């Protein structure tokens, strides 16, 4: 009987324990520092954040080498097994397009590449759900269909300390034209249809945190229990503060906290806190 293998990329920021639990294979994006591509790893992310705070120029990033994707897909499907490959938003990176090209290169192999339209803890939640569907014995088509349903209801919010990183990296989406005015406020951003957009303009960071906590409460009241995952870029104290705010408004909530590594850190900047949530079925 053929097996369904999960594949994802390094921007899910999985711990070794999570990689084992989710039974997932990874391909790594690159951070380009001083014109040298460096493979993204989970080793000492705080050290990179400290470097980023002082770097004279913001590093850039690139997708995984196509050869790595090709080798992985070839190996996993050599015996007739299936691959479901979930990657960060195609509007934030060329990783999805590269993965799709390599899957197409191995024609007639059962390789399904999914644009998750999210990243980081949003990608983590989709991987958790995908593993749940596979372990429940669903067919490949059923797993893909159920992942799409979760993706539709998934929300990923960002509270950044500075819009400068998103602006320089060209990842602001429709908020690009508002950059000058956004410098004066602390907007709540969200990833909408794969792009970073402004959800609400807030004057202070404290109020932005409260607004996100209120959104979590409202979604919980409207849709029932939610899987909530918090992320941080060099803001461990603040993400803990946000967790406490959410739990105070929603006593039944159990948010987990996860680090964000170099690739996404380069684009959102130090001091960023993120919240991903999706209804628990």
PDB file of C-alpha atoms in Angstrom:
ATOM      1  CA  UNK A   1       0.000   0.000   0.000  1.00  0.00           C
ATOM      2  CA  UNK A   2       1.396   3.384  -1.001  1.00  0.00           C
ATOM      3  CA  UNK A   3       2.196   5.994   1.608  1.00  0.00           C
ATOM      4  CA  UNK A   4       1.509   9.757   1.668  1.00  0.00           C
ATOM      5  CA  UNK A   5       4.627  11.783   2.504  1.00  0.00           C
ATOM      6  CA  UNK A   6       4.450  15.371   3.762  1.00  0.00           C
ATOM      7  CA  UNK A   7       7.008  17.919   2.534  1.00  0.00           C
ATOM      8  CA  UNK A   8       7.360  21.549   3.573  1.00  0.00           C
ATOM      9  CA  UNK A   9       9.961  24.302   3.688  1.00  0.00           C
ATOM     10  CA  UNK A  10      12.068  25.833   6.428  1.00  0.00           C
ATOM     11  CA  UNK A  11       9.699  28.781   7.007  1.00  0.00           C
ATOM     12  CA  UNK A  12       7.410  26.496   9.011  1.00  0.00           C
ATOM     13  CA  UNK A  13      10.175  26.714  11.673  1.00  0.00           C
ATOM     14  CA  UNK A  14       9.635  23.227  12.989  1.00  0.00           C
ATOM     15  CA  UNK A  15      11.561  21.932  15.968  1.00  0.00           C
ATOM     16  CA  UNK A  16      13.182  18.498  15.732  1.00  0.00           C
ATOM     17  CA  UNK A  17      10.341  17.159  17.869  1.00  0.00           C
ATOM     18  CA  UNK A  18       7.737  18.627  15.494  1.00  0.00           C
ATOM     19  CA  UNK A  19       9.517  17.181  12.442  1.00  0.00           C
ATOM     20  CA  UNK A  20       9.318  13.727  13.999  1.00  0.00           C
ATOM     21  CA  UNK A  21       5.744  14.140  15.225  1.00  0.00           C
ATOM     22  CA  UNK A  22       4.452  15.434  11.899  1.00  0.00           C
ATOM     23  CA  UNK A  23       6.621  13.020   9.885  1.00  0.00           C
ATOM     24  CA  UNK A  24       7.600  15.747   7.436  1.00  0.00           C
ATOM     25  CA  UNK A  25      10.584  16.303   5.135  1.00  0.00           C
ATOM     26  CA  UNK A  26      12.070  19.787   4.760  1.00  0.00           C
ATOM     27  CA  UNK A  27      13.745  21.868   2.074  1.00  0.00           C
ATOM     28  CA  UNK A  28      15.524  25.023   3.190  1.00  0.00           C
ATOM     29  CA  UNK A  29      15.307  28.545   1.846  1.00  0.00           C
ATOM     30  CA  UNK A  30      18.465  30.670   1.818  1.00  0.00           C
ATOM     31  CA  UNK A  31      19.463  33.934   3.473  1.00  0.00           C
ATOM     32  CA  UNK A  32      21.924  35.953   1.406  1.00  0.00           C
ATOM     33  CA  UNK A  33      24.457  37.729   3.632  1.00  0.00           C
ATOM     34  CA  UNK A  34      27.280  39.668   1.963  1.00  0.00           C
ATOM     35  CA  UNK A  35      26.382  38.042  -1.381  1.00  0.00           C
ATOM     36  CA  UNK A  36      26.730  34.560   0.142  1.00  0.00           C
ATOM     37  CA  UNK A  37      23.654  32.267   0.255  1.00  0.00           C
ATOM     38  CA  UNK A  38      23.375  30.531   3.637  1.00  0.00           C
ATOM     39  CA  UNK A  39      20.978  27.645   4.233  1.00  0.00           C
ATOM     40  CA  UNK A  40      18.282  28.549   6.732  1.00  0.00           C
ATOM     41  CA  UNK A  41      18.513  26.436   9.873  1.00  0.00           C
ATOM     42  CA  UNK A  42      16.854  26.497  13.283  1.00  0.00           C
ATOM     43  CA  UNK A  43      20.179  26.797  15.079  1.00  0.00           C
ATOM     44  CA  UNK A  44      20.343  29.829  17.384  1.00  0.00           C
ATOM     45  CA  UNK A  45      17.734  32.071  15.683  1.00  0.00           C
ATOM     46  CA  UNK A  46      18.254  34.744  18.354  1.00  0.00           C
ATOM     47  CA  UNK A  47      21.848  35.183  17.232  1.00  0.00           C
ATOM     48  CA  UNK A  48      20.652  36.038  13.730  1.00  0.00           C
ATOM     49  CA  UNK A  49      18.077  38.464  15.107  1.00  0.00           C
ATOM     50  CA  UNK A  50      20.841  40.298  16.981  1.00  0.00           C
ATOM     51  CA  UNK A  51      22.836  40.476  13.751  1.00  0.00           C
ATOM     52  CA  UNK A  52      19.780  41.771  11.876  1.00  0.00           C
ATOM     53  CA  UNK A  53      19.301  44.599  14.380  1.00  0.00           C
ATOM     54  CA  UNK A  54      22.808  45.905  13.643  1.00  0.00           C
ATOM     55  CA  UNK A  55      23.297  44.927   9.994  1.00  0.00           C
ATOM     56  CA  UNK A  56      24.268  47.912   7.797  1.00  0.00           C
ATOM     57  CA  UNK A  57      22.128  46.493   4.990  1.00  0.00           C
ATOM     58  CA  UNK A  58      19.158  44.139   5.278  1.00  0.00           C
ATOM     59  CA  UNK A  59      20.000  40.655   3.932  1.00  0.00           C
ATOM     60  CA  UNK A  60      17.945  39.193   1.111  1.00  0.00           C
ATOM     61  CA  UNK A  61      16.471  35.714   0.706  1.00  0.00           C
ATOM     62  CA  UNK A  62      16.056  33.083  -1.976  1.00  0.00           C
ATOM     63  CA  UNK A  63      14.076  29.896  -2.569  1.00  0.00           C
ATOM     64  CA  UNK A  64      15.518  26.397  -2.113  1.00  0.00           C
ATOM     65  CA  UNK A  65      17.746  25.186  -4.956  1.00  0.00           C
ATOM     66  CA  UNK A  66      15.590  23.312  -7.499  1.00  0.00           C
ATOM     67  CA  UNK A  67      17.968  20.353  -7.325  1.00  0.00           C
ATOM     68  CA  UNK A  68      17.165  19.814  -3.659  1.00  0.00           C
ATOM     69  CA  UNK A  69      13.450  19.714  -4.368  1.00  0.00           C
ATOM     70  CA  UNK A  70      13.928  17.386  -7.325  1.00  0.00           C
ATOM     71  CA  UNK A  71      16.101  14.946  -5.363  1.00  0.00           C
ATOM     72  CA  UNK A  72      13.656  14.863  -2.449  1.00  0.00           C
ATOM     73  CA  UNK A  73      10.581  14.324  -4.623  1.00  0.00           C
ATOM     74  CA  UNK A  74      12.361  11.645  -6.651  1.00  0.00           C
ATOM     75  CA  UNK A  75      13.446   9.760  -3.544  1.00  0.00           C
ATOM     76  CA  UNK A  76      10.068   9.888  -1.792  1.00  0.00           C
ATOM     77  CA  UNK A  77       8.072   8.744  -4.852  1.00  0.00           C
ATOM     78  CA  UNK A  78      10.550   6.189  -6.259  1.00  0.00           C
ATOM     79  CA  UNK A  79       8.543   3.263  -4.880  1.00  0.00           C
ATOM     80  CA  UNK A  80       5.144   4.560  -5.924  1.00  0.00           C
ATOM     81  CA  UNK A  81       4.439   6.647  -2.807  1.00  0.00           C
ATOM     82  CA  UNK A  82       2.660  10.005  -2.921  1.00  0.00           C
ATOM     83  CA  UNK A  83       3.931  13.460  -1.874  1.00  0.00           C
ATOM     84  CA  UNK A  84       1.838  16.368  -0.601  1.00  0.00           C
ATOM     85  CA  UNK A  85       4.132  19.393  -0.495  1.00  0.00           C
ATOM     86  CA  UNK A  86       2.962  22.481   1.433  1.00  0.00           C
ATOM     87  CA  UNK A  87       4.867  25.744   0.990  1.00  0.00           C
ATOM     88  CA  UNK A  88       4.751  29.372   2.021  1.00  0.00           C
ATOM     89  CA  UNK A  89       2.657  31.795   0.000  1.00  0.00           C
ATOM     90  CA  UNK A  90       3.582  32.145  -3.665  1.00  0.00           C
ATOM     91  CA  UNK A  91       3.114  35.902  -3.238  1.00  0.00           C
ATOM     92  CA  UNK A  92       5.901  36.002  -0.643  1.00  0.00           C
ATOM     93  CA  UNK A  93       8.435  33.650  -2.255  1.00  0.00           C
ATOM     94  CA  UNK A  94       9.187  31.718  -5.435  1.00  0.00           C
ATOM     95  CA  UNK A  95       9.389  28.471  -3.443  1.00  0.00           C
ATOM     96  CA  UNK A  96       5.944  27.231  -4.500  1.00  0.00           C
ATOM     97  CA  UNK A  97       6.690  27.889  -8.168  1.00  0.00           C
ATOM     98  CA  UNK A  98      10.051  26.099  -7.898  1.00  0.00           C
ATOM     99  CA  UNK A  99       8.432  23.124  -6.171  1.00  0.00           C
ATOM    100  CA  UNK A 100       5.689  22.963  -8.810  1.00  0.00           C
ATOM    101  CA  UNK A 101       8.266  23.033 -11.610  1.00  0.00           C
ATOM    102  CA  UNK A 102      10.225  20.152 -10.070  1.00  0.00           C
ATOM    103  CA  UNK A 103       7.044  18.149  -9.510  1.00  0.00           C
ATOM    104  CA  UNK A 104       6.097  18.685 -13.160  1.00  0.00           C
ATOM    105  CA  UNK A 105       9.587  17.587 -14.186  1.00  0.00           C
ATOM    106  CA  UNK A 106       8.911  14.212 -12.566  1.00  0.00           C
ATOM    107  CA  UNK A 107       5.868  13.679 -14.762  1.00  0.00           C
ATOM    108  CA  UNK A 108       3.466  10.896 -13.857  1.00  0.00           C
ATOM    109  CA  UNK A 109       4.727  10.862 -10.246  1.00  0.00           C
ATOM    110  CA  UNK A 110       2.000  11.512  -7.612  1.00  0.00           C
ATOM    111  CA  UNK A 111       3.367  14.833  -6.319  1.00  0.00           C
ATOM    112  CA  UNK A 112       0.877  17.496  -5.201  1.00  0.00           C
ATOM    113  CA  UNK A 113       2.246  20.980  -4.472  1.00  0.00           C
ATOM    114  CA  UNK A 114       0.048  23.315  -2.416  1.00  0.00           C
ATOM    115  CA  UNK A 115       0.303  27.088  -2.111  1.00  0.00           C
ATOM    116  CA  UNK A 116      -0.715  27.560   1.527  1.00  0.00           C
ATOM    117  CA  UNK A 117      -1.077  31.354   1.122  1.00  0.00           C
ATOM    118  CA  UNK A 118       0.567  31.714   4.552  1.00  0.00           C
ATOM    119  CA  UNK A 119       3.861  31.039   6.353  1.00  0.00           C
ATOM    120  CA  UNK A 120       5.479  30.457   9.766  1.00  0.00           C
ATOM    121  CA  UNK A 121       2.860  29.459  12.367  1.00  0.00           C
ATOM    122  CA  UNK A 122       0.152  29.523   9.701  1.00  0.00           C
ATOM    123  CA  UNK A 123       2.102  26.899   7.773  1.00  0.00           C
ATOM    124  CA  UNK A 124       2.641  24.960  11.000  1.00  0.00           C
ATOM    125  CA  UNK A 125      -1.126  24.711  11.623  1.00  0.00           C
ATOM    126  CA  UNK A 126      -1.769  23.460   8.083  1.00  0.00           C
ATOM    127  CA  UNK A 127       0.922  20.790   8.510  1.00  0.00           C
ATOM    128  CA  UNK A 128      -0.643  19.686  11.807  1.00  0.00           C
ATOM    129  CA  UNK A 129      -4.011  19.351  10.128  1.00  0.00           C
ATOM    130  CA  UNK A 130      -2.539  17.549   7.121  1.00  0.00           C
ATOM    131  CA  UNK A 131      -0.907  14.971   9.404  1.00  0.00           C
ATOM    132  CA  UNK A 132      -4.220  14.499  11.207  1.00  0.00           C
ATOM    133  CA  UNK A 133      -6.020  13.854   7.910  1.00  0.00           C
ATOM    134  CA  UNK A 134      -3.361  11.395   6.706  1.00  0.00           C
ATOM    135  CA  UNK A 135      -3.380   9.501   9.998  1.00  0.00           C
ATOM    136  CA  UNK A 136      -7.186   9.267   9.782  1.00  0.00           C
ATOM    137  CA  UNK A 137      -6.735   7.205   6.626  1.00  0.00           C
ATOM    138  CA  UNK A 138      -8.065   9.761   4.150  1.00  0.00           C
ATOM    139  CA  UNK A 139      -7.208   9.399   0.475  1.00  0.00           C
ATOM    140  CA  UNK A 140      -4.859  11.867  -1.211  1.00  0.00           C
ATOM    141  CA  UNK A 141      -7.762  13.759  -2.783  1.00  0.00           C
ATOM    142  CA  UNK A 142      -9.568  13.936   0.554  1.00  0.00           C
ATOM    143  CA  UNK A 143      -6.466  15.241   2.349  1.00  0.00           C
ATOM    144  CA  UNK A 144      -5.949  17.945  -0.277  1.00  0.00           C
ATOM    145  CA  UNK A 145      -9.613  18.935  -0.116  1.00  0.00           C
ATOM    146  CA  UNK A 146      -9.582  19.157   3.697  1.00  0.00           C
ATOM    147  CA  UNK A 147      -6.336  21.193   3.697  1.00  0.00           C
ATOM    148  CA  UNK A 148      -8.022  23.682   1.343  1.00  0.00           C
ATOM    149  CA  UNK A 149     -10.929  24.029   3.775  1.00  0.00           C
ATOM    150  CA  UNK A 150      -8.577  24.792   6.677  1.00  0.00           C
ATOM    151  CA  UNK A 151      -6.634  27.263   4.530  1.00  0.00           C
ATOM    152  CA  UNK A 152      -9.862  29.160   3.820  1.00  0.00           C
ATOM    153  CA  UNK A 153     -10.542  29.627   7.549  1.00  0.00           C
ATOM    154  CA  UNK A 154      -6.957  30.191   8.687  1.00  0.00           C
ATOM    155  CA  UNK A 155      -5.973  33.685   9.826  1.00  0.00           C
ATOM    156  CA  UNK A 156      -2.440  35.005  10.324  1.00  0.00           C
ATOM    157  CA  UNK A 157      -1.942  38.408  11.958  1.00  0.00           C
ATOM    158  CA  UNK A 158       1.296  40.356  12.345  1.00  0.00           C
ATOM    159  CA  UNK A 159       2.233  43.187  14.645  1.00  0.00           C
ATOM    160  CA  UNK A 160       5.570  44.566  13.456  1.00  0.00           C
ATOM    161  CA  UNK A 161       7.829  46.956  15.308  1.00  0.00           C
ATOM    162  CA  UNK A 162       8.758  48.745  12.080  1.00  0.00           C
ATOM    163  CA  UNK A 163       7.298  48.710   8.561  1.00  0.00           C
ATOM    164  CA  UNK A 164      10.782  49.331   7.146  1.00  0.00           C
ATOM    165  CA  UNK A 165      11.634  45.659   6.567  1.00  0.00           C
ATOM    166  CA  UNK A 166       8.396  44.823   4.767  1.00  0.00           C
ATOM    167  CA  UNK A 167       8.715  47.984   2.672  1.00  0.00           C
ATOM    168  CA  UNK A 168      12.298  47.319   1.587  1.00  0.00           C
ATOM    169  CA  UNK A 169      11.504  43.708   0.775  1.00  0.00           C
ATOM    170  CA  UNK A 170       8.435  44.661  -1.254  1.00  0.00           C
ATOM    171  CA  UNK A 171       6.185  42.400   0.835  1.00  0.00           C
ATOM    172  CA  UNK A 172       3.582  44.926   1.988  1.00  0.00           C
ATOM    173  CA  UNK A 173       1.089  44.120  -0.759  1.00  0.00           C
ATOM    174  CA  UNK A 174      -1.697  46.666  -1.033  1.00  0.00           C
ATOM    175  CA  UNK A 175      -0.256  48.679   1.860  1.00  0.00           C
ATOM    176  CA  UNK A 176       2.773  49.737  -0.209  1.00  0.00           C
ATOM    177  CA  UNK A 177       1.179  53.045  -1.189  1.00  0.00           C
ATOM    178  CA  UNK A 178       0.390  53.798   2.469  1.00  0.00           C
ATOM    179  CA  UNK A 179       3.967  53.348   3.651  1.00  0.00           C
ATOM    180  CA  UNK A 180       4.530  57.009   4.560  1.00  0.00           C
ATOM    181  CA  UNK A 181       1.467  57.204   6.811  1.00  0.00           C
ATOM    182  CA  UNK A 182       2.051  53.728   8.283  1.00  0.00           C
ATOM    183  CA  UNK A 183       5.366  54.877   9.728  1.00  0.00           C
ATOM    184  CA  UNK A 184       3.421  56.984  12.209  1.00  0.00           C
ATOM    185  CA  UNK A 185       1.242  54.144  13.536  1.00  0.00           C
ATOM    186  CA  UNK A 186       1.431  50.493  14.631  1.00  0.00           C
ATOM    187  CA  UNK A 187      -0.956  48.775  12.231  1.00  0.00           C
ATOM    188  CA  UNK A 188      -2.272  45.262  12.684  1.00  0.00           C
ATOM    189  CA  UNK A 189      -1.332  43.425   9.497  1.00  0.00           C
ATOM    190  CA  UNK A 190      -2.674  40.157   8.187  1.00  0.00           C
ATOM    191  CA  UNK A 191      -1.868  37.737   5.399  1.00  0.00           C
ATOM    192  CA  UNK A 192      -4.857  37.942   3.077  1.00  0.00           C
ATOM    193  CA  UNK A 193      -4.964  35.737  -0.030  1.00  0.00           C
ATOM    194  CA  UNK A 194      -1.230  35.211   0.402  1.00  0.00           C
ATOM    195  CA  UNK A 195      -0.257  38.908   0.637  1.00  0.00           C
ATOM    196  CA  UNK A 196       0.555  41.105   3.632  1.00  0.00           C
ATOM    197  CA  UNK A 197      -2.179  43.726   3.968  1.00  0.00           C
ATOM    198  CA  UNK A 198      -3.281  46.230   6.594  1.00  0.00           C
ATOM    199  CA  UNK A 199      -6.072  44.794   8.740  1.00  0.00           C
ATOM    200  CA  UNK A 200      -6.531  47.813  10.993  1.00  0.00           C
ATOM    201  CA  UNK A 201      -4.651  51.030  11.696  1.00  0.00           C
ATOM    202  CA  UNK A 202      -3.754  51.279  15.387  1.00  0.00           C
ATOM    203  CA  UNK A 203      -1.933  54.134  17.094  1.00  0.00           C
ATOM    204  CA  UNK A 204       0.042  52.194  19.678  1.00  0.00           C
ATOM    205  CA  UNK A 205       1.611  48.761  19.974  1.00  0.00           C
ATOM    206  CA  UNK A 206      -0.255  48.075  23.218  1.00  0.00           C
ATOM    207  CA  UNK A 207      -3.601  48.718  21.538  1.00  0.00           C
ATOM    208  CA  UNK A 208      -2.558  46.573  18.567  1.00  0.00           C
ATOM    209  CA  UNK A 209      -1.936  43.635  20.912  1.00  0.00           C
ATOM    210  CA  UNK A 210      -5.327  44.151  22.557  1.00  0.00           C
ATOM    211  CA  UNK A 211      -7.063  44.344  19.184  1.00  0.00           C
ATOM    212  CA  UNK A 212      -5.597  41.015  18.091  1.00  0.00           C
ATOM    213  CA  UNK A 213      -6.585  39.403  21.391  1.00  0.00           C
ATOM    214  CA  UNK A 214     -10.131  40.725  20.877  1.00  0.00           C
ATOM    215  CA  UNK A 215     -10.196  39.274  17.366  1.00  0.00           C
ATOM    216  CA  UNK A 216      -9.225  35.877  18.767  1.00  0.00           C
ATOM    217  CA  UNK A 217     -12.061  36.143  21.307  1.00  0.00           C
ATOM    218  CA  UNK A 218     -14.570  37.115  18.612  1.00  0.00           C
ATOM    219  CA  UNK A 219     -13.554  34.224  16.332  1.00  0.00           C
ATOM    220  CA  UNK A 220     -13.722  31.822  19.285  1.00  0.00           C
ATOM    221  CA  UNK A 221     -17.243  33.026  20.111  1.00  0.00           C
ATOM    222  CA  UNK A 222     -18.368  32.811  16.484  1.00  0.00           C
ATOM    223  CA  UNK A 223     -16.681  29.583  15.343  1.00  0.00           C
ATOM    224  CA  UNK A 224     -15.885  27.649  18.512  1.00  0.00           C
ATOM    225  CA  UNK A 225     -12.526  26.438  19.800  1.00  0.00           C
ATOM    226  CA  UNK A 226      -9.501  27.548  17.816  1.00  0.00           C
ATOM    227  CA  UNK A 227      -5.977  26.220  17.336  1.00  0.00           C
ATOM    228  CA  UNK A 228      -3.863  29.266  18.210  1.00  0.00           C
ATOM    229  CA  UNK A 229      -0.136  29.509  17.526  1.00  0.00           C
ATOM    230  CA  UNK A 230       1.916  32.588  18.394  1.00  0.00           C
ATOM    231  CA  UNK A 231       5.221  33.525  16.767  1.00  0.00           C
ATOM    232  CA  UNK A 232       7.927  36.020  17.625  1.00  0.00           C
ATOM    233  CA  UNK A 233      11.031  37.601  16.132  1.00  0.00           C
ATOM    234  CA  UNK A 234      13.282  38.680  18.992  1.00  0.00           C
ATOM    235  CA  UNK A 235      10.250  39.564  21.133  1.00  0.00           C
ATOM    236  CA  UNK A 236       9.966  36.720  23.642  1.00  0.00           C
ATOM    237  CA  UNK A 237       8.620  38.912  26.463  1.00  0.00           C
ATOM    238  CA  UNK A 238       6.017  40.566  24.250  1.00  0.00           C
ATOM    239  CA  UNK A 239       4.718  37.307  22.788  1.00  0.00           C
ATOM    240  CA  UNK A 240       4.266  36.003  26.318  1.00  0.00           C
ATOM    241  CA  UNK A 241       2.348  39.185  27.154  1.00  0.00           C
ATOM    242  CA  UNK A 242       0.075  38.634  24.149  1.00  0.00           C
ATOM    243  CA  UNK A 243      -0.502  35.028  25.184  1.00  0.00           C
ATOM    244  CA  UNK A 244      -1.610  36.198  28.628  1.00  0.00           C
ATOM    245  CA  UNK A 245      -3.973  38.754  27.064  1.00  0.00           C
ATOM    246  CA  UNK A 246      -5.574  36.086  24.878  1.00  0.00           C
ATOM    247  CA  UNK A 247      -5.998  33.651  27.773  1.00  0.00           C
ATOM    248  CA  UNK A 248      -7.518  36.387  29.934  1.00  0.00           C
ATOM    249  CA  UNK A 249     -10.156  37.079  27.253  1.00  0.00           C
ATOM    250  CA  UNK A 250     -10.584  33.431  26.251  1.00  0.00           C
ATOM    251  CA  UNK A 251     -10.005  31.207  29.312  1.00  0.00           C
ATOM    252  CA  UNK A 252     -10.358  28.040  27.223  1.00  0.00           C
ATOM    253  CA  UNK A 253      -7.556  29.017  24.831  1.00  0.00           C
ATOM    254  CA  UNK A 254      -4.194  27.236  24.880  1.00  0.00           C
ATOM    255  CA  UNK A 255      -1.882  29.236  22.580  1.00  0.00           C
ATOM    256  CA  UNK A 256       1.523  27.748  21.812  1.00  0.00           C
ATOM    257  CA  UNK A 257       4.599  29.916  21.221  1.00  0.00           C
ATOM    258  CA  UNK A 258       7.080  29.408  18.364  1.00  0.00           C
ATOM    259  CA  UNK A 259      10.215  31.182  17.166  1.00  0.00           C
ATOM    260  CA  UNK A 260      10.612  32.672  13.693  1.00  0.00           C
ATOM    261  CA  UNK A 261      13.907  32.150  11.885  1.00  0.00           C
ATOM    262  CA  UNK A 262      16.072  34.170   9.480  1.00  0.00           C
ATOM    263  CA  UNK A 263      14.100  34.159   6.203  1.00  0.00           C
ATOM    264  CA  UNK A 264      10.844  35.550   7.577  1.00  0.00           C
ATOM    265  CA  UNK A 265      12.727  37.683  10.137  1.00  0.00           C
ATOM    266  CA  UNK A 266      14.471  39.476   7.261  1.00  0.00           C
ATOM    267  CA  UNK A 267      11.098  40.517   5.832  1.00  0.00           C
ATOM    268  CA  UNK A 268       9.163  41.431   8.990  1.00  0.00           C
ATOM    269  CA  UNK A 269      12.032  42.652  11.173  1.00  0.00           C
ATOM    270  CA  UNK A 270      12.960  42.252  14.851  1.00  0.00           C
ATOM    271  CA  UNK A 271      10.196  42.890  17.360  1.00  0.00           C
ATOM    272  CA  UNK A 272       7.477  41.238  15.286  1.00  0.00           C
ATOM    273  CA  UNK A 273       4.784  39.144  16.947  1.00  0.00           C
ATOM    274  CA  UNK A 274       2.417  36.945  14.943  1.00  0.00           C
ATOM    275  CA  UNK A 275      -0.807  35.050  15.662  1.00  0.00           C
ATOM    276  CA  UNK A 276      -2.202  32.222  13.527  1.00  0.00           C
ATOM    277  CA  UNK A 277      -5.530  30.612  14.263  1.00  0.00           C
ATOM    278  CA  UNK A 278      -7.925  28.138  12.710  1.00  0.00           C
ATOM    279  CA  UNK A 279     -11.093  26.444  14.033  1.00  0.00           C
ATOM    280  CA  UNK A 280     -10.674  23.056  15.681  1.00  0.00           C
ATOM    281  CA  UNK A 281     -12.955  20.487  14.071  1.00  0.00           C
TER     282      UNK A 281
END
